[in-house]
Amino acid sequence: MTFEILTTERLLLRQLSPEIVEYVYANYSNEQLINFLGLENEEQLVIEKNKFEKGLTTFNKSFLYFQILDKSTEKIIGWCGFHTWYLDHFRAEIGYGLFDENFKNKGIMTETMQAVLEYGFHQMKLYRIEAFIGSYNIPSLKLVEKFGFTKEGILRNHYLKNNVMEDSVVYSLLQDEYNQ
């Protein structure tokens, strides 16, 4: 299987779509899955397999992620992409994260977001990209503001995290705003 890879100055962004995920789960051994998904152990693989078995898409909703790989080592250091992609409405929710503390505060996510937003608006033909962020997540709030996302409001008790309901600050970026 060939993987689409976006390249930035320091990074490789390997695309994961439902078709790719279906292929790797059907054809890779557990050890290969752990390496491909950037997991640390079998316990993490069990969690990922459970997500896979519960289903990846519905009739009008899908996802498209990019694994973030350090270009010099090809080590998976994080992810960025669209985890709630409404195909019929040309909108998606963006999410992202870095796994390794050594790569934080180095502009990695800024470099990644630039490529992923470009891909979302121009290749996926999205019109609206949304971000739902915890009010305490200052680095994430600064990141979306850096790219011109507009704060729209707060969704109260929107996410359950560590058995506590949390609010989400809602941001969006529209295609015509991005293209300016």
Short mmCIF file of C-alpha atoms in Angstrom, two decimals:
data_model
loop_
_atom_site.label_atom_id
_atom_site.label_comp_id
_atom_site.label_asym_id
_atom_site.label_seq_id
_atom_site.Cartn_x
_atom_site.Cartn_y
_atom_site.Cartn_z
CA MET A 1 0.00 0.00 0.00
CA THR A 2 1.22 3.48 -0.86
CA PHE A 3 0.74 6.22 1.71
CA GLU A 4 0.25 9.86 0.81
CA ILE A 5 2.93 11.90 2.59
CA LEU A 6 3.02 15.66 2.99
CA THR A 7 6.48 17.09 3.57
CA THR A 8 7.40 20.19 5.54
CA GLU A 9 10.79 21.56 6.47
CA ARG A 10 11.22 19.23 9.47
CA LEU A 11 8.34 16.78 9.20
CA LEU A 12 6.70 14.00 7.25
CA LEU A 13 2.91 13.88 7.54
CA ARG A 14 1.63 10.39 6.69
CA GLN A 15 -2.05 10.31 5.82
CA LEU A 16 -4.42 7.88 7.52
CA SER A 17 -7.86 7.50 5.96
CA PRO A 18 -10.52 4.86 6.68
CA GLU A 19 -9.29 2.83 3.69
CA ILE A 20 -5.68 2.86 4.94
CA VAL A 21 -6.72 1.93 8.48
CA GLU A 22 -8.87 -0.94 7.14
CA TYR A 23 -5.88 -2.18 5.13
CA VAL A 24 -3.35 -2.08 7.97
CA TYR A 25 -5.69 -3.80 10.45
CA ALA A 26 -6.40 -6.54 7.90
CA ASN A 27 -2.79 -7.09 6.83
CA TYR A 28 -0.40 -6.10 9.64
CA SER A 29 0.67 -8.24 12.58
CA ASN A 30 0.24 -6.87 16.11
CA GLU A 31 3.92 -5.90 16.18
CA GLN A 32 3.60 -4.12 12.81
CA LEU A 33 0.43 -2.33 14.01
CA ILE A 34 2.19 -1.12 17.17
CA ASN A 35 5.02 0.31 15.05
CA PHE A 36 2.78 1.77 12.36
CA LEU A 37 0.43 3.44 14.85
CA GLY A 38 3.30 4.69 17.02
CA LEU A 39 2.07 2.83 20.09
CA GLU A 40 4.22 1.84 23.05
CA ASN A 41 2.72 -1.51 24.02
CA GLU A 42 0.04 -4.19 23.57
CA GLU A 43 -2.34 -2.44 26.01
CA GLN A 44 -2.46 0.63 23.78
CA LEU A 45 -3.04 -1.64 20.78
CA VAL A 46 -6.06 -3.22 22.50
CA ILE A 47 -7.56 0.27 22.94
CA GLU A 48 -6.94 1.16 19.29
CA LYS A 49 -8.34 -2.16 18.05
CA ASN A 50 -11.48 -1.54 20.12
CA LYS A 51 -11.95 1.86 18.46
CA PHE A 52 -11.46 0.24 15.05
CA GLU A 53 -13.96 -2.55 15.74
CA LYS A 54 -16.63 -0.05 16.82
CA GLY A 55 -16.51 1.52 13.36
CA LEU A 56 -14.66 4.27 11.59
CA THR A 57 -17.27 6.01 9.47
CA THR A 58 -20.99 6.42 8.94
CA PHE A 59 -22.95 7.26 5.83
CA ASN A 60 -22.10 10.98 6.05
CA LYS A 61 -19.18 11.22 8.50
CA SER A 62 -15.56 10.22 8.17
CA PHE A 63 -12.04 11.21 9.23
CA LEU A 64 -8.64 11.97 7.76
CA TYR A 65 -5.55 12.14 9.99
CA PHE A 66 -1.88 12.71 9.45
CA GLN A 67 0.71 11.03 11.62
CA ILE A 68 3.50 13.50 12.38
CA LEU A 69 6.92 11.95 11.84
CA ASP A 70 10.23 13.60 12.62
CA LYS A 71 11.87 13.80 9.18
CA SER A 72 15.37 12.91 10.42
CA THR A 73 14.38 9.79 12.42
CA GLU A 74 10.92 8.93 10.98
CA LYS A 75 9.74 8.53 14.59
CA ILE A 76 6.02 9.19 15.08
CA ILE A 77 5.80 12.20 17.37
CA GLY A 78 2.12 13.13 17.08
CA TRP A 79 -0.92 13.51 14.91
CA CYS A 80 -3.06 16.19 13.31
CA GLY A 81 -6.18 15.93 11.24
CA PHE A 82 -9.90 15.90 10.91
CA HIS A 83 -11.71 13.50 13.24
CA THR A 84 -15.27 14.60 12.60
CA TRP A 85 -15.58 15.20 8.86
CA TYR A 86 -19.15 15.82 7.71
CA LEU A 87 -18.94 14.89 4.04
CA ASP A 88 -22.35 16.32 3.10
CA HIS A 89 -21.65 19.67 4.75
CA PHE A 90 -18.01 20.33 3.75
CA ARG A 91 -16.92 20.84 7.35
CA ALA A 92 -14.69 19.02 9.79
CA GLU A 93 -13.34 19.30 13.32
CA ILE A 94 -9.59 19.53 13.56
CA GLY A 95 -7.64 17.86 16.33
CA TYR A 96 -3.96 17.44 17.08
CA GLY A 97 -1.47 16.33 19.66
CA LEU A 98 2.20 15.66 20.25
CA PHE A 99 3.24 12.45 22.03
CA ASP A 100 6.79 13.43 22.97
CA GLU A 101 7.45 16.33 25.35
CA ASN A 102 10.81 16.91 23.64
CA PHE A 103 9.01 18.20 20.54
CA LYS A 104 6.70 20.66 22.32
CA ASN A 105 7.31 24.42 22.18
CA LYS A 106 9.40 24.10 19.02
CA GLY A 107 6.85 25.21 16.41
CA ILE A 108 6.11 21.63 15.31
CA MET A 109 2.35 22.02 15.52
CA THR A 110 2.45 25.38 13.73
CA GLU A 111 4.40 23.75 10.89
CA THR A 112 1.98 20.83 10.85
CA MET A 113 -1.19 22.93 10.98
CA GLN A 114 -0.05 25.02 8.04
CA ALA A 115 0.16 21.92 5.84
CA VAL A 116 -2.99 20.26 7.21
CA LEU A 117 -5.19 23.36 6.88
CA GLU A 118 -3.96 23.81 3.31
CA TYR A 119 -4.80 20.17 2.59
CA GLY A 120 -8.23 20.46 4.23
CA PHE A 121 -9.34 23.50 2.30
CA HIS A 122 -7.79 22.66 -1.06
CA GLN A 123 -7.69 18.84 -1.34
CA MET A 124 -10.66 17.88 0.84
CA LYS A 125 -12.65 20.91 -0.37
CA LEU A 126 -13.73 21.86 3.16
CA TYR A 127 -15.55 25.14 3.59
CA ARG A 128 -15.43 25.24 7.42
CA ILE A 129 -12.91 23.86 9.90
CA GLU A 130 -13.92 23.79 13.56
CA ALA A 131 -11.90 23.45 16.74
CA PHE A 132 -13.30 22.64 20.20
CA ILE A 133 -10.72 23.47 22.86
CA GLY A 134 -10.66 23.32 26.64
CA SER A 135 -10.48 26.83 28.11
CA TYR A 136 -7.37 25.85 30.10
CA ASN A 137 -5.46 24.69 26.99
CA ILE A 138 -3.59 27.94 26.36
CA PRO A 139 -1.12 26.54 23.76
CA SER A 140 -4.01 25.19 21.66
CA LEU A 141 -6.00 28.42 21.95
CA LYS A 142 -2.95 30.40 20.80
CA LEU A 143 -2.38 27.99 17.92
CA VAL A 144 -5.82 28.39 16.36
CA GLU A 145 -5.76 32.14 16.90
CA LYS A 146 -2.39 32.26 15.10
CA PHE A 147 -4.11 30.79 12.04
CA GLY A 148 -7.01 33.25 12.13
CA PHE A 149 -9.72 31.05 13.64
CA THR A 150 -12.65 33.04 15.02
CA LYS A 151 -13.91 32.39 18.54
CA GLU A 152 -17.63 31.64 18.31
CA GLY A 153 -18.59 30.83 21.88
CA ILE A 154 -18.58 28.13 24.53
CA LEU A 155 -20.28 24.74 24.57
CA ARG A 156 -21.07 23.99 28.19
CA ASN A 157 -20.28 20.52 29.55
CA HIS A 158 -19.26 19.41 26.07
CA TYR A 159 -16.55 16.81 26.80
CA LEU A 160 -16.06 14.20 29.49
CA LYS A 161 -12.44 14.12 30.62
CA ASN A 162 -11.24 12.17 33.65
CA ASN A 163 -14.88 11.73 34.73
CA VAL A 164 -15.46 15.50 34.73
CA MET A 165 -17.61 17.36 32.21
CA GLU A 166 -15.67 20.22 30.62
CA ASP A 167 -16.65 23.20 28.52
CA SER A 168 -15.26 23.68 25.02
CA VAL A 169 -14.33 27.00 23.46
CA VAL A 170 -15.60 26.87 19.87
CA TYR A 171 -13.48 28.26 17.03
CA SER A 172 -13.92 28.13 13.28
CA LEU A 173 -12.03 29.06 10.15
CA LEU A 174 -13.87 29.47 6.84
CA GLN A 175 -12.29 28.78 3.47
CA ASP A 176 -12.64 32.37 2.21
CA GLU A 177 -11.04 33.68 5.44
CA TYR A 178 -8.16 31.24 5.03
CA ASN A 179 -7.62 32.16 1.38
CA GLN A 180 -7.25 35.87 2.28
#
